[in-house]
DNA sequence: CTGAAAGCGCTAACAG
DNA sequence: CTGTTAGCGCTTTCAG
């Protein structure tokens, strides 16, 4: 491993001069700069990033906390982050938690030990109170709205979005509406969905709320639950927490020869390929943009709150 | 930022002793170990990873080179890598190249500057000859078969897979078969598809070969190309390079009221949700397993070649 | 069992 | 413009 002093010795200059040309400082004579560059090239030398980071105290590396690494929604945000990072010469490290509080804390402390310059939280397991102390060590930005002034966020107004979605369904004549969510009531997003539902429809029949839906199969199973079992009044519409889940529901409905949208209207989320394939209406939360914005906030160490707009994409499933 | 000597001073021991308890060395008296641990906890101290990595010469960090960060196939391999990395306490950094040779080289030199312990190449832009010199600085493993002894690989026998797929179509009575690929003939995978095609069908009519297909829309466009324009003999079957692309083709065909599989048989790849939604047959290359194996090889610094089996999933589209 | 001291490879005053 | 030198925070001989 050739290092900076090898280069200095061979080039017949001091390490500082080598360091200067490495970092494009001025005040290096053309002669020396030339020769140093020549030696660097000849020796195929690259500075050791650990040493540089150690002394500089920053790594140009940002971590993205995602609960699951195989979920379309989190993937979209991750993609947004990666998109921007390529331009800005940052590296992105994927931090999967499976919603483990310990794991999440472990990742957060990567800020403390100077491994990461910043962290983007797409979805969290711990309370803000336990997360906030870590902002002392690096920039933390959230993809979920928060009023805590220590945390920047690029967010979608989920409550409004859910209200709009349910209202849209209601306007289309649906009064019996079911919905799926990923996690249960430990999730803010689920809480907001429920609140939005109640706002639009008044009460919420237990059987219309189907948690634990992540993937296609979960949607299919949700269909079975809703129509195969003892649900008193069958819903006429369902709002799924993603197009993949919506796809599973669609599949189930078609397997029972139900007509979409006449027998069952389906509204998905995130405007994914499976949705366009099946011609499913979807509310597009523009998660890629969320990721992109989150990245920008992180590198700028900004604590601003930026709202990303959503839009309902109307197709034939409603 | 409290550091190791702060801890040492407060605990009334030397830095070496602190270092020893940090690294679970034996030969530390219970008394001192206790007090050091107490101080560490009180001070909320975490070792600086840069300093540790600098002196150890390793980072427990692995990079994954992917051309695009929004392509289902690469995502699957990435997910496999991440799955395993969580267990093994490694961090994964995503390295998107867009097939730029320069960018790829830049990433490769992260091995040289001790930033990454290893690199997994899901798809490469440079020749093996230019990549191999970097194996001197860290473990490089490929997700594509290679005989170069310096490189380990977790691969699928693509040529056999393509031959099987085309033969399967032929056995089902299809003689006029078109296919899509991601890149053009600069890609080994495309070359293999073409070779497999010729092996099974003899020649390859130009118009049956449709490159530059990545996403749903590309599949739709491929359908337009094939059926909307002056293709002399319409194909009766098409082998798509992914279920998303297959989905686009399906969508196009249905928009023209074609019957699947009678008017057009469709075979996809990777067994993705969109494929099960549309009931598309698919050859599953088990890319997640490829990623998992690639990870194992990388941390073991192994140069073995491990073949991952594929399987054709029969559904109603053929 | 413990501490002093020598680095790991680099940057940034500081003094010429 | 250039070199000397003192660290960054940690691990690891090497002597006790």
XYZ file of C-alpha atoms (C1' of nucleotides) in Angstrom:
668
model
C 0.000 0.000 0.000
C 1.724 3.130 -1.149
C 0.993 6.177 0.971
C 1.445 9.896 0.923
C 4.991 9.851 2.242
C 6.074 7.362 -0.407
C 4.821 9.790 -2.985
C 6.552 12.660 -1.242
C 9.837 10.813 -1.065
C 9.763 9.699 -4.679
C 8.722 13.103 -5.923
C 11.401 14.699 -3.783
C 8.991 17.003 -1.939
C 7.335 17.062 1.473
C 4.086 15.357 2.358
C 2.428 18.723 2.757
C 3.148 19.551 -0.833
C 1.651 16.267 -1.910
C -1.350 16.944 0.285
C -1.671 20.355 -1.295
C -1.789 19.073 -4.816
C -4.180 16.341 -3.712
C -6.565 18.946 -2.376
C -6.053 21.488 -5.145
C -4.604 24.141 -2.920
C -3.091 27.124 -4.571
C 0.429 28.158 -3.693
C 2.068 25.134 -5.221
C 4.567 25.824 -7.972
C 3.699 24.456 -11.357
C 6.886 22.379 -11.391
C 6.226 20.580 -8.167
C 2.570 20.112 -8.916
C 3.498 18.492 -12.223
C 6.000 16.125 -10.757
C 3.770 15.147 -7.856
C 0.923 14.428 -10.215
C 3.241 12.360 -12.346
C 4.377 10.247 -9.403
C 0.815 9.810 -8.197
C -0.171 8.497 -11.577
C 2.866 6.261 -11.895
C 2.374 4.753 -8.472
C -1.340 4.410 -9.046
C -1.881 6.111 -5.726
C -5.202 6.870 -4.019
C -5.459 8.586 -0.648
C -6.746 6.411 2.181
C -10.266 7.522 2.827
C -10.246 6.454 6.462
C -7.312 8.690 7.201
C -8.897 11.587 5.363
C -12.232 11.092 7.080
C -10.592 10.692 10.436
C -8.888 14.027 10.259
C -11.678 15.841 8.469
C -14.355 14.490 10.753
C -16.743 13.767 7.912
C -17.353 10.902 5.567
C -19.659 12.096 2.784
C -21.724 9.105 3.572
C -25.391 9.034 4.433
C -27.425 6.206 5.865
C -31.025 5.464 4.993
C -33.054 3.698 7.638
C -35.686 1.472 6.114
C -37.652 -1.110 8.063
C -37.761 -3.635 5.244
C -35.535 -3.842 2.247
C -38.108 -5.487 0.056
C -41.011 -3.139 0.312
C -41.938 -1.081 -2.719
C -42.682 2.102 -0.823
C -39.380 2.190 1.024
C -37.585 1.161 -2.125
C -38.992 4.158 -3.912
C -37.723 6.561 -1.278
C -34.371 4.814 -1.322
C -34.218 5.207 -5.079
C -34.875 8.895 -4.747
C -32.030 9.224 -2.289
C -29.659 7.246 -4.496
C -30.597 9.290 -7.559
C -29.459 12.473 -5.934
C -26.457 10.997 -4.170
C -24.857 9.978 -7.439
C -24.832 13.580 -8.631
C -23.578 14.966 -5.363
C -20.794 12.463 -4.860
C -22.167 11.037 -1.638
C -22.407 7.382 -0.780
C -25.543 5.785 0.516
C -25.651 3.001 3.024
C -28.779 0.980 3.496
C -29.799 0.449 7.101
C -32.503 -2.181 7.498
C -34.174 -2.314 10.914
C -37.184 -4.622 10.630
C -38.578 -2.093 13.104
C -36.197 -3.243 15.815
C -35.620 -0.424 18.265
C -32.182 -1.710 19.213
C -31.045 -2.023 15.616
C -32.297 1.460 14.893
C -30.385 2.890 17.840
C -27.294 1.027 16.725
C -27.560 2.716 13.339
C -28.196 6.088 14.902
C -24.980 5.779 16.857
C -23.116 5.533 13.571
C -23.537 9.289 13.573
C -21.847 9.433 16.910
C -18.876 7.367 15.945
C -18.374 9.489 12.856
C -19.193 6.854 10.369
C -22.118 8.643 8.810
C -22.586 12.348 8.196
C -26.333 12.076 8.249
C -29.264 9.717 8.458
C -32.546 9.670 6.618
C -35.373 7.935 8.426
C -38.047 6.599 6.126
C -39.930 5.020 8.998
C -38.926 4.751 12.618
C -39.275 2.294 15.479
C -38.232 4.582 18.330
C -39.942 7.679 19.639
C -38.682 11.069 18.525
C -37.632 11.712 22.093
C -35.099 8.931 21.941
C -33.970 9.820 18.430
C -33.474 13.543 18.912
C -30.355 13.363 21.114
C -28.513 11.930 18.115
C -29.044 15.105 16.107
C -26.134 16.448 18.092
C -23.801 14.205 16.106
C -25.155 14.640 12.606
C -28.044 15.668 10.482
C -31.186 13.559 10.802
C -34.058 14.005 8.412
C -37.377 12.258 8.367
C -39.690 11.210 5.570
C -42.581 11.604 7.939
C -43.944 14.922 9.128
C -42.703 16.098 12.484
C -42.826 19.370 14.329
C -39.650 18.702 16.288
C -37.397 21.552 15.344
C -34.247 19.430 15.485
C -35.423 17.280 12.601
C -35.905 18.307 8.995
C -38.470 16.466 6.957
C -39.605 15.827 3.406
C -43.106 14.557 3.897
C -46.467 13.999 2.387
C -49.544 15.180 4.168
C -50.782 11.675 4.744
C -53.857 12.624 6.695
C -55.123 14.902 3.928
C -54.212 12.313 1.377
C -56.203 9.645 3.168
C -59.138 11.975 3.650
C -59.065 12.840 -0.044
C -58.907 9.198 -1.019
C -61.831 8.186 1.147
C -63.805 11.231 0.085
C -63.111 10.367 -3.539
C -64.498 6.897 -2.952
C -67.488 8.331 -1.137
C -68.166 10.794 -3.934
C -68.186 7.874 -6.316
C -71.080 6.459 -4.323
C -69.261 4.085 -2.001
C -70.389 3.988 1.599
C -69.067 0.541 2.498
C -65.347 0.980 2.192
C -62.641 -1.290 3.561
C -58.915 -0.543 3.695
C -55.611 -2.241 4.302
C -52.577 -0.956 6.172
C -49.061 -2.216 6.615
C -48.571 -2.209 10.340
C -51.189 -1.948 13.063
C -52.009 0.988 15.299
C -48.415 1.249 16.496
C -47.853 2.989 13.166
C -48.659 6.665 12.773
C -49.640 6.084 9.207
C -52.229 3.520 10.263
C -53.546 5.851 12.925
C -53.921 8.562 10.330
C -55.708 6.248 7.953
C -58.168 5.323 10.659
C -58.682 8.932 11.666
C -59.245 9.950 8.046
C -61.721 7.125 7.626
C -63.705 8.210 10.629
C -63.657 11.786 9.472
C -65.179 10.825 6.144
C -67.450 7.944 7.053
C -68.185 8.500 10.712
C -67.551 5.153 12.369
C -65.255 2.332 11.310
C -66.594 -1.237 11.348
C -63.826 -3.491 12.686
C -64.036 -5.863 9.786
C -63.233 -3.141 7.263
C -59.801 -2.558 8.711
C -57.189 -5.056 7.519
C -53.675 -4.590 8.918
C -50.440 -6.465 8.136
C -50.566 -6.080 4.383
C -47.233 -5.653 2.657
C -47.145 -7.646 -0.521
C -49.248 -9.102 -3.272
C -50.158 -12.233 -1.312
C -51.323 -10.154 1.630
C -53.751 -8.406 -0.675
C -55.086 -11.696 -1.931
C -55.531 -12.856 1.639
C -57.261 -9.606 2.529
C -59.737 -10.358 -0.253
C -60.379 -13.779 1.227
C -60.943 -12.249 4.635
C -63.373 -9.716 3.343
C -65.429 -11.866 1.010
C -64.765 -15.429 2.018
C -65.675 -15.107 5.633
C -68.408 -13.875 7.858
C -68.301 -10.183 7.077
C -71.847 -8.976 7.531
C -72.030 -6.256 4.914
C -69.613 -6.735 2.045
C -67.687 -3.594 1.111
C -68.156 -2.086 -2.332
C -64.749 -0.492 -2.402
C -61.341 -0.985 -0.875
C -58.429 1.351 -0.395
C -55.167 -0.564 -0.394
C -51.900 0.663 1.082
C -49.985 0.045 -2.104
C -50.512 -1.117 -5.662
C -49.030 -4.522 -5.000
C -51.536 -5.175 -2.252
C -54.228 -3.710 -4.506
C -53.081 -6.167 -7.164
C -53.557 -9.077 -4.790
C -57.040 -7.902 -3.990
C -57.796 -7.535 -7.686
C -56.536 -11.044 -8.297
C -58.732 -12.463 -5.583
C -61.777 -10.587 -6.829
C -61.250 -11.773 -10.389
C -60.801 -15.348 -9.178
C -64.287 -15.057 -7.714
C -65.564 -13.596 -10.954
C -66.253 -10.276 -9.391
C -66.394 -7.328 -11.727
C -64.066 -4.414 -11.147
C -65.257 -1.743 -10.429
C -68.933 -2.737 -10.388
C -68.740 -5.409 -7.716
C -65.677 -3.959 -6.073
C -63.852 -0.700 -6.614
C -60.130 -0.714 -5.859
C -57.862 2.222 -5.096
C -54.163 1.622 -4.664
C -51.169 3.737 -3.763
C -47.831 4.737 -5.273
C -48.597 4.317 -8.964
C -46.519 1.242 -9.522
C -46.216 -0.842 -12.702
C -48.531 -3.513 -11.373
C -51.163 -0.817 -11.002
C -50.823 0.387 -14.556
C -50.822 -3.218 -15.754
C -54.088 -3.907 -13.981
C -55.472 -0.449 -14.718
C -55.899 0.272 -11.038
C -56.582 3.786 -9.793
C -53.897 4.903 -7.421
C -52.896 7.767 -5.228
C -49.371 8.666 -6.110
C -47.459 9.996 -3.126
C -44.354 10.617 -5.254
C -42.126 8.766 -2.871
C -39.144 9.097 -5.154
C -39.380 12.854 -4.783
C -39.663 12.433 -1.050
C -36.360 10.549 -1.099
C -34.731 13.149 -3.311
C -35.791 16.004 -1.073
C -34.770 14.142 2.043
C -31.321 13.733 0.572
C -31.034 17.432 -0.196
C -32.096 18.394 3.299
C -29.607 15.996 4.801
C -26.566 17.286 2.956
C -27.621 20.859 3.561
C -28.031 20.001 7.235
C -31.340 21.779 6.905
C -34.176 21.375 9.350
C -36.819 22.669 7.026
C -40.119 20.900 6.509
C -40.915 20.320 2.876
C -44.244 18.990 1.781
C -44.372 16.829 -1.322
C -47.711 16.920 -3.137
C -49.685 13.781 -3.955
C -52.192 13.161 -6.696
C -54.946 10.709 -7.398
C -54.509 8.880 -10.680
C -57.833 7.800 -12.050
C -58.063 4.553 -13.929
C -60.789 2.006 -14.543
C -60.850 0.286 -11.171
C -63.225 2.803 -9.633
C -16.539 14.415 21.220
C -15.259 12.232 24.007
C -12.469 9.884 22.991
C -10.572 6.928 24.297
C -8.108 8.950 26.324
C -10.903 10.839 28.049
C -12.286 7.504 29.145
C -8.858 6.342 30.220
C -8.237 9.480 32.236
C -11.606 9.427 33.966
C -11.397 5.712 34.685
C -7.881 6.163 35.960
C -6.342 3.613 33.605
C -4.332 3.734 30.403
C -5.771 3.913 26.926
C -4.516 0.421 26.242
C -6.650 -0.929 29.033
C -9.675 0.863 27.662
C -8.910 -0.507 24.245
C -8.648 -3.981 25.730
C -12.050 -3.866 27.341
C -13.481 -2.368 24.171
C -12.217 -5.349 22.195
C -12.972 -7.979 24.809
C -9.381 -8.949 25.360
C -8.641 -11.236 28.242
C -5.954 -10.261 30.740
C -7.905 -7.323 32.099
C -8.685 -7.497 35.789
C -12.332 -7.637 36.671
C -12.010 -4.429 38.688
C -10.617 -2.347 35.877
C -12.958 -3.857 33.342
C -15.916 -2.915 35.539
C -14.847 0.645 36.076
C -13.990 1.200 32.437
C -17.356 -0.130 31.357
C -19.028 2.125 33.862
C -17.255 5.221 32.550
C -17.994 4.258 28.954
C -21.653 4.006 29.786
C -21.703 7.225 31.772
C -19.947 9.168 29.081
C -22.079 7.596 26.390
C -18.928 6.812 24.504
C -18.612 5.091 21.121
C -15.284 4.408 19.429
C -14.621 6.417 16.294
C -15.050 4.014 13.441
C -12.698 5.878 11.150
C -9.860 5.536 13.598
C -10.623 1.870 14.129
C -10.860 1.184 10.420
C -7.718 3.156 9.734
C -5.619 1.076 12.030
C -7.324 -2.231 11.324
C -7.253 -1.729 7.600
C -10.812 -2.964 7.130
C -14.235 -1.406 7.222
C -16.809 -4.220 7.283
C -18.416 -2.453 4.455
C -19.253 -3.872 1.071
C -20.267 -2.054 -2.060
C -22.747 -3.308 -4.604
C -22.291 -2.073 -8.141
C -25.583 -1.808 -9.950
C -26.051 -0.023 -13.261
C -29.487 1.325 -12.426
C -31.038 1.753 -9.057
C -34.563 1.366 -10.303
C -34.442 -1.893 -12.142
C -36.261 -4.845 -10.638
C -33.587 -7.403 -11.454
C -30.764 -5.452 -9.839
C -33.000 -4.573 -6.948
C -33.592 -8.234 -6.265
C -29.891 -8.986 -6.103
C -29.378 -5.970 -3.901
C -32.101 -7.203 -1.582
C -30.391 -10.556 -1.325
C -27.153 -8.863 -0.361
C -28.848 -6.664 2.217
C -30.712 -9.628 3.721
C -27.483 -11.370 4.549
C -25.567 -8.282 5.541
C -27.957 -7.505 8.359
C -27.222 -10.844 10.005
C -23.497 -10.590 9.541
C -23.117 -7.051 10.767
C -21.807 -5.643 7.524
C -22.928 -2.443 5.899
C -23.915 -2.217 2.292
C -23.264 0.740 0.071
C -25.102 1.125 -3.182
C -22.911 2.063 -6.139
C -24.921 3.105 -9.190
C -22.935 3.334 -12.427
C -25.430 3.776 -15.254
C -22.858 1.660 -17.079
C -20.317 4.441 -17.003
C -16.838 2.944 -17.175
C -15.317 5.887 -15.348
C -17.832 5.752 -12.530
C -17.294 2.034 -12.182
C -13.539 2.479 -11.954
C -14.041 5.193 -9.399
C -16.041 2.784 -7.273
C -13.507 0.036 -7.755
C -10.812 2.276 -6.396
C -12.758 2.508 -3.161
C -11.192 -0.856 -2.505
C -7.814 0.670 -3.019
C -8.334 3.563 -0.699
C -9.568 1.197 1.977
C -13.075 2.389 2.046
C -14.658 -0.883 1.085
C -13.610 -4.395 2.033
C -15.211 -5.902 -0.995
C -17.327 -5.208 -4.047
C -20.141 -7.172 -5.616
C -20.646 -6.542 -9.305
C -24.155 -7.254 -10.480
C -23.368 -6.033 -13.978
C -20.246 -4.407 -15.274
C -19.248 -1.759 -17.795
C -15.524 -2.464 -17.962
C -13.735 -5.548 -19.222
C -12.560 -8.135 -16.722
C -9.020 -7.272 -17.692
C -9.405 -3.774 -16.374
C -11.307 -4.912 -13.284
C -8.997 -7.716 -12.181
C -6.089 -5.546 -11.006
C -8.378 -4.242 -8.272
C -8.702 -7.690 -6.721
C -5.337 -6.968 -5.182
C -7.015 -4.478 -2.841
C -10.100 -6.396 -1.823
C -12.476 -9.163 -2.653
C -14.476 -8.763 -5.853
C -17.315 -11.078 -6.669
C -19.498 -11.173 -9.709
C -23.120 -12.070 -10.251
C -22.242 -13.144 -13.750
C -20.306 -16.276 -14.629
C -16.605 -15.817 -15.212
C -13.677 -18.167 -15.463
C -11.183 -15.617 -14.223
C -9.681 -17.240 -11.182
C -9.283 -13.937 -9.328
C -13.035 -13.401 -9.195
C -15.601 -15.441 -7.304
C -19.102 -15.596 -8.690
C -22.659 -16.503 -7.791
C -24.261 -16.927 -11.164
C -27.074 -18.401 -13.125
C -26.346 -20.381 -16.242
C -27.990 -17.853 -18.460
C -27.237 -19.542 -21.715
C -28.893 -22.788 -20.596
C -31.740 -20.826 -19.138
C -32.340 -19.010 -22.403
C -32.063 -22.224 -24.407
C -34.570 -23.872 -22.072
C -36.928 -20.947 -22.366
C -36.847 -20.871 -26.158
C -37.078 -24.652 -26.342
C -40.067 -24.520 -24.017
C -41.759 -22.064 -26.343
C -40.851 -24.182 -29.347
C -42.227 -27.318 -27.681
C -45.463 -25.465 -27.175
C -45.663 -25.077 -30.925
C -44.184 -21.605 -31.379
C -41.843 -21.107 -34.300
C -42.172 -17.349 -34.626
C -40.732 -16.093 -31.399
C -39.593 -12.567 -30.590
C -37.657 -11.456 -27.515
C -36.644 -8.330 -25.667
C -33.352 -7.544 -23.963
C -32.175 -4.753 -21.737
C -29.016 -3.581 -23.417
C -27.793 -4.315 -26.912
C -25.009 -6.601 -28.033
C -22.499 -4.870 -25.779
C -24.116 -6.918 -23.041
C -23.064 -10.537 -22.505
C -26.561 -11.399 -21.459
C -27.922 -10.142 -24.769
C -25.261 -12.051 -26.684
C -26.230 -15.197 -24.842
C -29.896 -14.667 -25.557
C -29.153 -14.302 -29.236
C -26.902 -17.369 -29.249
C -29.530 -19.415 -27.437
C -32.139 -18.257 -29.897
C -30.060 -19.315 -32.862
C -29.323 -22.634 -31.237
C -33.020 -23.378 -30.870
C -34.519 -21.721 -33.906
C -31.648 -21.614 -36.358
C -31.618 -18.045 -37.648
C -32.832 -14.855 -36.005
C -34.971 -12.429 -38.002
C -33.821 -8.908 -37.126
C -37.289 -7.725 -36.324
C -37.735 -10.327 -33.587
C -34.959 -8.860 -31.509
C -35.987 -5.850 -29.416
C -33.275 -4.257 -27.283
C -33.454 -1.382 -24.783
C -36.312 -2.736 -22.716
C -36.160 -2.015 -19.014
C -39.561 -1.092 -17.708
C -43.248 -1.533 -18.258
C -43.471 1.212 -20.866
C -40.651 -0.329 -22.859
C -42.647 -3.533 -23.066
C -45.677 -1.647 -24.304
C -43.552 0.040 -26.926
C -42.050 -3.302 -27.940
C -45.580 -4.524 -28.566
C -46.224 -1.522 -30.790
C -43.056 -2.190 -32.698
C -43.889 -5.794 -33.268
C -47.543 -5.496 -34.179
C -48.095 -1.909 -35.128
C -45.431 -1.670 -37.761
C -44.204 -3.423 -40.840
C -43.099 -6.712 -39.350
C -43.579 -9.254 -42.111
C -44.540 -12.307 -40.107
C -46.066 -11.532 -36.734
C -44.607 -13.553 -33.878
C -46.848 -15.949 -31.969
C -44.801 -15.762 -28.798
C -42.456 -13.355 -27.056
C -39.843 -13.900 -24.391
C -39.426 -10.770 -22.304
C -36.390 -9.924 -20.221
C -38.432 -9.337 -17.081
C -41.985 -9.529 -15.850
C -42.420 -5.788 -15.928
C -41.550 -5.651 -19.597
C -43.747 -8.719 -20.113
C -46.520 -6.804 -18.379
C -46.137 -3.930 -20.819
C -46.373 -6.320 -23.740
C -49.449 -7.916 -22.200
C -51.022 -4.529 -21.779
C -50.382 -3.616 -25.382
C -51.737 -6.952 -26.630
C -54.892 -6.614 -24.576
C -55.369 -3.058 -25.791
C -55.464 -4.510 -29.292
C -57.897 -7.171 -28.153
C -55.426 -9.930 -28.699
C -56.008 -13.096 -26.745
C -53.264 -14.341 -24.454
C -51.970 -16.992 -25.095
C -53.842 -17.831 -28.291
C -52.867 -14.761 -30.310
C -49.667 -14.169 -28.409
C -47.883 -16.247 -25.811
C -45.802 -14.334 -23.274
C -42.946 -15.601 -21.137
C -41.410 -13.272 -18.585
C -38.535 -13.454 -16.149
C -37.943 -13.159 -12.405
C -41.353 -14.133 -11.104
C -42.373 -10.696 -9.958
C -45.718 -9.606 -8.510
C -46.820 -8.060 -11.776
C -46.341 -11.475 -13.356
C -48.484 -13.247 -10.825
C -51.071 -10.485 -11.097
C -51.302 -10.941 -14.846
C -50.854 -14.723 -14.633
C -47.785 -14.559 -16.821
C -45.464 -17.537 -17.123
C -41.995 -16.640 -15.999
C -38.546 -18.060 -15.665
C -37.412 -17.437 -12.143
C -33.665 -16.891 -11.913
C -33.829 -16.549 -8.130
C -31.903 -13.321 -8.148
C -32.362 -12.811 -4.432
C -30.416 -16.017 -3.837
C -27.776 -14.813 -6.246
C -27.348 -11.706 -4.108
C -27.246 -13.708 -0.899
C -24.580 -16.050 -2.231
C -22.568 -13.188 -3.658
C -22.517 -11.617 -0.226
C -21.298 -14.826 1.404
C -18.526 -15.207 -1.137
C -17.446 -11.638 -0.624
C -17.079 -11.798 3.136
C -15.363 -15.153 2.899
C -13.021 -13.683 0.312
C -13.800 -16.798 -1.652
C -13.198 -17.151 -5.357
C -15.505 -20.065 -5.814
C -18.068 -20.237 -8.590
C -21.538 -21.060 -7.356
C -24.361 -21.760 -9.724
C -27.865 -20.792 -8.670
C -30.611 -22.890 -10.288
C -33.474 -21.357 -12.225
C -36.944 -22.686 -12.892
C -39.732 -22.050 -15.330
C -43.012 -21.141 -13.664
C -45.920 -22.120 -15.839
C -48.972 -19.955 -15.826
C -51.714 -19.202 -18.310
C -49.856 -16.870 -20.657
C -48.424 -19.703 -22.754
C -2.259 -7.985 34.160
C -0.926 -2.961 32.742
C 1.106 1.229 30.665
C 4.234 3.772 27.447
C 4.968 4.547 23.065
C 4.998 3.803 18.203
C 2.449 4.140 14.510
C -2.061 3.777 10.779
C -2.241 7.793 6.523
C -3.467 12.103 6.258
C -4.280 17.491 7.051
C -3.257 21.996 8.693
C -1.140 25.336 11.369
C 3.281 27.417 11.761
C 7.515 29.049 10.579
C 10.332 30.053 7.246
C 5.703 28.825 -2.212
C 7.501 24.840 0.925
C 8.776 21.804 4.798
C 8.348 20.585 9.800
C 5.510 19.077 13.059
C 1.665 18.117 15.808
C -2.124 15.756 15.976
C -7.089 12.956 14.392
C -8.624 8.347 17.712
C -7.425 4.081 18.006
C -4.626 -0.670 18.332
C -0.742 -3.196 19.430
C 3.823 -4.432 20.402
C 7.092 -4.248 24.068
C 8.578 -3.915 28.573
C 7.604 -4.319 32.931
